[in-house]
């Protein structure tokens, strides 16, 4: 069922599962992962215990909390919520950590997010957390772009970070509202039509996605053409590709994404969000769900947030 409760929960838990699966090998090359583990297919311990989420999911939680509290996107409330939840132990990108510190010291977010890097951050930190926006606005595509951009702008002022967040949000919403099997090439076409004129880098990357889907490229070729680092331009389309390459299975899409190396937790989180919105919670391997942390803001809480958001959007 398009927009079903199971699929909204799938988008949220998909982010969490991808983040936790990639966490132990974040920053490793594909070769290093291969030499050490062969392949990552289970929840492993790393900097944090097995099944622990990082900044990706912590910020997704903040975004969902704020959307529910304000019944929509509100930059001021979102900034406060990110700051309240900010736990350095989870590992934040240096730009985002600096922006949140500035906001906590009283700087308005509009200024703080311009103060890191020239022109603001173009990191993938805005795209990685965007699943709640995609679910909240899935029925209002015209509003989806604006909402994704505001949600990004609080920490990421660079146009490429905002465009990446909008693209990722749209991919999740397409997946969530699909009524039957997805055609990978039509999916890419819709994504391309969604891009703004400034989205040229993404348009090129989506062209690469199409070409790669037509062949059976090596892992190295995929990394070379799409990227696997923490820039939005070098990770959002990688996640879209992992999803489309393995449309049939949440598990295979996620294993593929994480084993590309680089920004593994984040490419995992983004792949998990798109694939989870398509397959639903029922498509996520139970052995992964069982391993997720379940403290006060753990798995149960994330499911509750997703169910609450679904109620607001789909039972209204
Ligand atoms: P960010 O704003 O620091 O951006 C990520 C990176 O992109 C930066 O550190 C820079 O290297 C680069 N970058 C971004 N904008 C510019 C610019 N204008 N000019 C030059 N370089 C730039 O943080 P973010 O929130 O966007 O990043 C998300 C990433 O941080 C995710 O991978 C997430 O998992 C987390 N992360 C954590 C760790 C860790 O603690 N182990 C490591 C890497 C990333
Ligand atoms: Mg992370
Ligand atoms: Mg990361």
PDB file of C-alpha atoms in Angstrom, residues 25-224:
ATOM      1  CA  UNK A  25      33.530   0.798   9.110  1.00  0.00           C
ATOM      2  CA  UNK A  26      32.935   4.501   8.503  1.00  0.00           C
ATOM      3  CA  UNK A  27      35.998   5.972   6.793  1.00  0.00           C
ATOM      4  CA  UNK A  28      37.366   2.597   5.700  1.00  0.00           C
ATOM      5  CA  UNK A  29      38.061   1.882   2.051  1.00  0.00           C
ATOM      6  CA  UNK A  30      36.229  -0.958   0.324  1.00  0.00           C
ATOM      7  CA  UNK A  31      39.529  -2.865   0.274  1.00  0.00           C
ATOM      8  CA  UNK A  32      40.027  -2.434   4.014  1.00  0.00           C
ATOM      9  CA  UNK A  33      36.513  -3.693   4.711  1.00  0.00           C
ATOM     10  CA  UNK A  34      37.086  -6.649   2.424  1.00  0.00           C
ATOM     11  CA  UNK A  35      40.446  -7.533   4.000  1.00  0.00           C
ATOM     12  CA  UNK A  36      39.119  -7.278   7.541  1.00  0.00           C
ATOM     13  CA  UNK A  37      35.560  -8.642   7.280  1.00  0.00           C
ATOM     14  CA  UNK A  38      35.178 -10.110   3.824  1.00  0.00           C
ATOM     15  CA  UNK A  39      31.793  -8.406   3.770  1.00  0.00           C
ATOM     16  CA  UNK A  40      29.758  -6.521   6.370  1.00  0.00           C
ATOM     17  CA  UNK A  41      26.359  -8.214   6.606  1.00  0.00           C
ATOM     18  CA  UNK A  42      25.740  -8.195  10.352  1.00  0.00           C
ATOM     19  CA  UNK A  43      25.500  -5.526  13.060  1.00  0.00           C
ATOM     20  CA  UNK A  44      29.047  -5.265  14.393  1.00  0.00           C
ATOM     21  CA  UNK A  45      30.641  -3.291  17.199  1.00  0.00           C
ATOM     22  CA  UNK A  46      32.889  -0.355  16.256  1.00  0.00           C
ATOM     23  CA  UNK A  47      33.524   3.012  17.912  1.00  0.00           C
ATOM     24  CA  UNK A  48      30.164   2.307  19.544  1.00  0.00           C
ATOM     25  CA  UNK A  49      28.393  -0.924  20.517  1.00  0.00           C
ATOM     26  CA  UNK A  50      26.794  -3.098  17.825  1.00  0.00           C
ATOM     27  CA  UNK A  51      23.433  -1.673  16.709  1.00  0.00           C
ATOM     28  CA  UNK A  52      24.199   1.869  17.923  1.00  0.00           C
ATOM     29  CA  UNK A  53      23.197   4.810  15.759  1.00  0.00           C
ATOM     30  CA  UNK A  54      25.277   7.913  15.088  1.00  0.00           C
ATOM     31  CA  UNK A  55      24.584  11.560  14.158  1.00  0.00           C
ATOM     32  CA  UNK A  56      22.593  10.461  11.092  1.00  0.00           C
ATOM     33  CA  UNK A  57      19.778   8.889  13.096  1.00  0.00           C
ATOM     34  CA  UNK A  58      20.066  11.324  16.008  1.00  0.00           C
ATOM     35  CA  UNK A  59      19.356  14.194  13.587  1.00  0.00           C
ATOM     36  CA  UNK A  60      16.558  12.247  11.878  1.00  0.00           C
ATOM     37  CA  UNK A  61      14.957  11.839  15.313  1.00  0.00           C
ATOM     38  CA  UNK A  62      15.266  15.587  15.952  1.00  0.00           C
ATOM     39  CA  UNK A  63      13.680  16.356  12.593  1.00  0.00           C
ATOM     40  CA  UNK A  64      10.743  14.037  13.315  1.00  0.00           C
ATOM     41  CA  UNK A  65      10.260  15.486  16.815  1.00  0.00           C
ATOM     42  CA  UNK A  66      10.229  19.021  15.454  1.00  0.00           C
ATOM     43  CA  UNK A  67       7.882  18.210  12.545  1.00  0.00           C
ATOM     44  CA  UNK A  68       5.407  16.623  14.938  1.00  0.00           C
ATOM     45  CA  UNK A  69       5.639  19.427  17.477  1.00  0.00           C
ATOM     46  CA  UNK A  70       5.157  22.190  14.893  1.00  0.00           C
ATOM     47  CA  UNK A  71       3.027  20.205  12.445  1.00  0.00           C
ATOM     48  CA  UNK A  72       5.458  21.210   9.720  1.00  0.00           C
ATOM     49  CA  UNK A  73       8.920  22.616   9.162  1.00  0.00           C
ATOM     50  CA  UNK A  74       9.952  25.409  11.496  1.00  0.00           C
ATOM     51  CA  UNK A  75      13.614  26.387  11.266  1.00  0.00           C
ATOM     52  CA  UNK A  76      13.859  27.940  14.746  1.00  0.00           C
ATOM     53  CA  UNK A  77      12.316  24.951  16.472  1.00  0.00           C
ATOM     54  CA  UNK A  78      14.414  22.554  14.399  1.00  0.00           C
ATOM     55  CA  UNK A  79      17.633  24.363  15.350  1.00  0.00           C
ATOM     56  CA  UNK A  80      16.701  24.223  19.049  1.00  0.00           C
ATOM     57  CA  UNK A  81      15.823  20.528  18.756  1.00  0.00           C
ATOM     58  CA  UNK A  82      19.108  19.642  17.018  1.00  0.00           C
ATOM     59  CA  UNK A  83      21.013  21.480  19.773  1.00  0.00           C
ATOM     60  CA  UNK A  84      19.048  19.787  22.567  1.00  0.00           C
ATOM     61  CA  UNK A  85      19.709  16.313  21.115  1.00  0.00           C
ATOM     62  CA  UNK A  86      23.353  16.973  20.128  1.00  0.00           C
ATOM     63  CA  UNK A  87      25.467  14.187  21.641  1.00  0.00           C
ATOM     64  CA  UNK A  88      29.094  14.461  20.514  1.00  0.00           C
ATOM     65  CA  UNK A  89      29.674  10.809  21.399  1.00  0.00           C
ATOM     66  CA  UNK A  90      27.597   9.866  18.356  1.00  0.00           C
ATOM     67  CA  UNK A  91      30.139  11.480  15.996  1.00  0.00           C
ATOM     68  CA  UNK A  92      29.119  14.575  14.025  1.00  0.00           C
ATOM     69  CA  UNK A  93      30.688  16.101  10.930  1.00  0.00           C
ATOM     70  CA  UNK A  94      32.980  18.993  11.934  1.00  0.00           C
ATOM     71  CA  UNK A  95      30.868  21.578  10.082  1.00  0.00           C
ATOM     72  CA  UNK A  96      27.613  20.523  11.698  1.00  0.00           C
ATOM     73  CA  UNK A  97      29.203  20.279  15.149  1.00  0.00           C
ATOM     74  CA  UNK A  98      30.521  23.844  14.765  1.00  0.00           C
ATOM     75  CA  UNK A  99      27.133  25.173  13.580  1.00  0.00           C
ATOM     76  CA  UNK A 100      25.320  23.572  16.513  1.00  0.00           C
ATOM     77  CA  UNK A 101      27.881  25.037  18.946  1.00  0.00           C
ATOM     78  CA  UNK A 102      27.358  28.502  17.452  1.00  0.00           C
ATOM     79  CA  UNK A 103      23.579  28.184  17.696  1.00  0.00           C
ATOM     80  CA  UNK A 104      23.858  27.024  21.308  1.00  0.00           C
ATOM     81  CA  UNK A 105      25.922  30.154  21.991  1.00  0.00           C
ATOM     82  CA  UNK A 106      23.047  32.285  20.690  1.00  0.00           C
ATOM     83  CA  UNK A 107      23.857  32.803  16.998  1.00  0.00           C
ATOM     84  CA  UNK A 108      20.762  32.652  14.782  1.00  0.00           C
ATOM     85  CA  UNK A 109      20.917  29.547  12.588  1.00  0.00           C
ATOM     86  CA  UNK A 110      20.657  31.662   9.448  1.00  0.00           C
ATOM     87  CA  UNK A 111      24.073  33.132  10.306  1.00  0.00           C
ATOM     88  CA  UNK A 112      25.665  30.166  12.055  1.00  0.00           C
ATOM     89  CA  UNK A 113      25.256  27.877   9.050  1.00  0.00           C
ATOM     90  CA  UNK A 114      27.069  30.449   6.848  1.00  0.00           C
ATOM     91  CA  UNK A 115      30.036  30.586   9.195  1.00  0.00           C
ATOM     92  CA  UNK A 116      31.468  27.125   8.473  1.00  0.00           C
ATOM     93  CA  UNK A 117      33.330  26.591   5.207  1.00  0.00           C
ATOM     94  CA  UNK A 118      33.154  29.163   2.399  1.00  0.00           C
ATOM     95  CA  UNK A 119      29.502  29.361   1.357  1.00  0.00           C
ATOM     96  CA  UNK A 120      28.358  26.943   4.058  1.00  0.00           C
ATOM     97  CA  UNK A 121      28.635  23.158   4.231  1.00  0.00           C
ATOM     98  CA  UNK A 122      27.965  20.970   1.204  1.00  0.00           C
ATOM     99  CA  UNK A 123      28.232  17.839   3.355  1.00  0.00           C
ATOM    100  CA  UNK A 124      25.623  15.075   3.242  1.00  0.00           C
ATOM    101  CA  UNK A 125      24.470  15.853   6.794  1.00  0.00           C
ATOM    102  CA  UNK A 126      21.216  17.390   5.560  1.00  0.00           C
ATOM    103  CA  UNK A 127      20.344  14.542   3.164  1.00  0.00           C
ATOM    104  CA  UNK A 128      21.098  11.767   5.671  1.00  0.00           C
ATOM    105  CA  UNK A 129      18.382  12.907   8.116  1.00  0.00           C
ATOM    106  CA  UNK A 130      15.623  13.867   5.681  1.00  0.00           C
ATOM    107  CA  UNK A 131      13.317  10.793   5.838  1.00  0.00           C
ATOM    108  CA  UNK A 132      10.740  12.426   8.166  1.00  0.00           C
ATOM    109  CA  UNK A 133      10.379  15.395   5.782  1.00  0.00           C
ATOM    110  CA  UNK A 134       9.870  13.016   2.863  1.00  0.00           C
ATOM    111  CA  UNK A 135       7.138  11.131   4.727  1.00  0.00           C
ATOM    112  CA  UNK A 136       5.476  14.257   6.076  1.00  0.00           C
ATOM    113  CA  UNK A 137       5.235  15.932   2.657  1.00  0.00           C
ATOM    114  CA  UNK A 138       4.907  12.854   0.438  1.00  0.00           C
ATOM    115  CA  UNK A 139       1.346  13.844  -0.437  1.00  0.00           C
ATOM    116  CA  UNK A 140       2.280  17.433  -1.268  1.00  0.00           C
ATOM    117  CA  UNK A 141       5.147  17.234  -3.772  1.00  0.00           C
ATOM    118  CA  UNK A 142       5.053  20.997  -4.318  1.00  0.00           C
ATOM    119  CA  UNK A 143       5.843  21.541  -0.643  1.00  0.00           C
ATOM    120  CA  UNK A 144       8.371  18.744  -0.366  1.00  0.00           C
ATOM    121  CA  UNK A 145      11.208  20.660  -2.014  1.00  0.00           C
ATOM    122  CA  UNK A 146      10.693  23.795   0.074  1.00  0.00           C
ATOM    123  CA  UNK A 147      10.445  21.807   3.312  1.00  0.00           C
ATOM    124  CA  UNK A 148      13.541  19.727   2.547  1.00  0.00           C
ATOM    125  CA  UNK A 149      15.489  22.885   1.774  1.00  0.00           C
ATOM    126  CA  UNK A 150      14.462  24.619   4.998  1.00  0.00           C
ATOM    127  CA  UNK A 151      15.297  21.465   6.970  1.00  0.00           C
ATOM    128  CA  UNK A 152      18.750  21.480   5.379  1.00  0.00           C
ATOM    129  CA  UNK A 153      19.367  25.218   5.646  1.00  0.00           C
ATOM    130  CA  UNK A 154      19.443  25.169   9.465  1.00  0.00           C
ATOM    131  CA  UNK A 155      22.924  23.593   9.351  1.00  0.00           C
ATOM    132  CA  UNK A 156      23.832  23.434   5.650  1.00  0.00           C
ATOM    133  CA  UNK A 157      23.776  26.760   3.811  1.00  0.00           C
ATOM    134  CA  UNK A 158      25.509  25.568   0.637  1.00  0.00           C
ATOM    135  CA  UNK A 159      23.085  25.149  -2.315  1.00  0.00           C
ATOM    136  CA  UNK A 160      24.540  21.704  -3.124  1.00  0.00           C
ATOM    137  CA  UNK A 161      23.724  20.403   0.368  1.00  0.00           C
ATOM    138  CA  UNK A 162      20.168  21.738   0.114  1.00  0.00           C
ATOM    139  CA  UNK A 163      19.667  20.346  -3.394  1.00  0.00           C
ATOM    140  CA  UNK A 164      21.033  16.979  -2.221  1.00  0.00           C
ATOM    141  CA  UNK A 165      18.602  16.909   0.687  1.00  0.00           C
ATOM    142  CA  UNK A 166      15.711  17.758  -1.636  1.00  0.00           C
ATOM    143  CA  UNK A 167      16.758  15.039  -4.095  1.00  0.00           C
ATOM    144  CA  UNK A 168      17.072  12.439  -1.334  1.00  0.00           C
ATOM    145  CA  UNK A 169      13.685  13.484   0.092  1.00  0.00           C
ATOM    146  CA  UNK A 170      12.063  13.155  -3.317  1.00  0.00           C
ATOM    147  CA  UNK A 171      13.615   9.714  -3.858  1.00  0.00           C
ATOM    148  CA  UNK A 172      12.188   8.560  -0.515  1.00  0.00           C
ATOM    149  CA  UNK A 173       8.756   9.992  -1.308  1.00  0.00           C
ATOM    150  CA  UNK A 174       8.684   8.321  -4.757  1.00  0.00           C
ATOM    151  CA  UNK A 175       9.590   5.054  -3.168  1.00  0.00           C
ATOM    152  CA  UNK A 176       7.015   5.484  -0.401  1.00  0.00           C
ATOM    153  CA  UNK A 177       4.189   6.260  -2.808  1.00  0.00           C
ATOM    154  CA  UNK A 178       4.957   3.689  -5.493  1.00  0.00           C
ATOM    155  CA  UNK A 179       1.934   1.526  -6.196  1.00  0.00           C
ATOM    156  CA  UNK A 180       3.725  -1.402  -7.805  1.00  0.00           C
ATOM    157  CA  UNK A 181       7.198  -2.544  -8.813  1.00  0.00           C
ATOM    158  CA  UNK A 182       9.522   0.385  -9.493  1.00  0.00           C
ATOM    159  CA  UNK A 183      11.073   0.792 -12.938  1.00  0.00           C
ATOM    160  CA  UNK A 184      14.634   1.965 -12.232  1.00  0.00           C
ATOM    161  CA  UNK A 185      14.936   4.074 -15.389  1.00  0.00           C
ATOM    162  CA  UNK A 186      11.590   5.816 -14.903  1.00  0.00           C
ATOM    163  CA  UNK A 187      12.600   6.458 -11.298  1.00  0.00           C
ATOM    164  CA  UNK A 188      15.810   8.199 -12.410  1.00  0.00           C
ATOM    165  CA  UNK A 189      13.867  10.210 -14.993  1.00  0.00           C
ATOM    166  CA  UNK A 190      11.515  11.519 -12.306  1.00  0.00           C
ATOM    167  CA  UNK A 191      14.450  12.437 -10.100  1.00  0.00           C
ATOM    168  CA  UNK A 192      16.033  14.337 -12.965  1.00  0.00           C
ATOM    169  CA  UNK A 193      12.832  16.283 -13.622  1.00  0.00           C
ATOM    170  CA  UNK A 194      12.733  17.238  -9.966  1.00  0.00           C
ATOM    171  CA  UNK A 195      16.180  18.884  -9.937  1.00  0.00           C
ATOM    172  CA  UNK A 196      16.468  22.665  -9.983  1.00  0.00           C
ATOM    173  CA  UNK A 197      18.589  24.413 -12.646  1.00  0.00           C
ATOM    174  CA  UNK A 198      21.420  24.607 -10.076  1.00  0.00           C
ATOM    175  CA  UNK A 199      21.380  20.831  -9.730  1.00  0.00           C
ATOM    176  CA  UNK A 200      23.751  20.266 -12.645  1.00  0.00           C
ATOM    177  CA  UNK A 201      26.190  18.103 -10.675  1.00  0.00           C
ATOM    178  CA  UNK A 202      23.356  15.846  -9.616  1.00  0.00           C
ATOM    179  CA  UNK A 203      22.020  15.699 -13.169  1.00  0.00           C
ATOM    180  CA  UNK A 204      25.405  14.408 -14.322  1.00  0.00           C
ATOM    181  CA  UNK A 205      25.548  11.888 -11.500  1.00  0.00           C
ATOM    182  CA  UNK A 206      22.051  10.619 -12.355  1.00  0.00           C
ATOM    183  CA  UNK A 207      23.283  10.110 -15.921  1.00  0.00           C
ATOM    184  CA  UNK A 208      26.068   7.948 -14.465  1.00  0.00           C
ATOM    185  CA  UNK A 209      23.493   6.025 -12.423  1.00  0.00           C
ATOM    186  CA  UNK A 210      21.631   5.171 -15.639  1.00  0.00           C
ATOM    187  CA  UNK A 211      24.781   4.067 -17.417  1.00  0.00           C
ATOM    188  CA  UNK A 212      25.897   1.963 -14.472  1.00  0.00           C
ATOM    189  CA  UNK A 213      22.460   0.326 -14.268  1.00  0.00           C
ATOM    190  CA  UNK A 214      22.769  -0.739 -17.913  1.00  0.00           C
ATOM    191  CA  UNK A 215      25.971  -2.697 -17.233  1.00  0.00           C
ATOM    192  CA  UNK A 216      27.512  -4.744 -14.435  1.00  0.00           C
ATOM    193  CA  UNK A 217      30.235  -2.377 -13.256  1.00  0.00           C
ATOM    194  CA  UNK A 218      32.920  -3.263 -10.744  1.00  0.00           C
ATOM    195  CA  UNK A 219      32.724  -1.788  -7.269  1.00  0.00           C
ATOM    196  CA  UNK A 220      35.694   0.453  -8.051  1.00  0.00           C
ATOM    197  CA  UNK A 221      34.024   1.861 -11.136  1.00  0.00           C
ATOM    198  CA  UNK A 222      30.896   2.711  -9.135  1.00  0.00           C
ATOM    199  CA  UNK A 223      32.984   4.466  -6.480  1.00  0.00           C
ATOM    200  CA  UNK A 224      34.994   6.342  -9.111  1.00  0.00           C
TER     201      UNK A 224
END
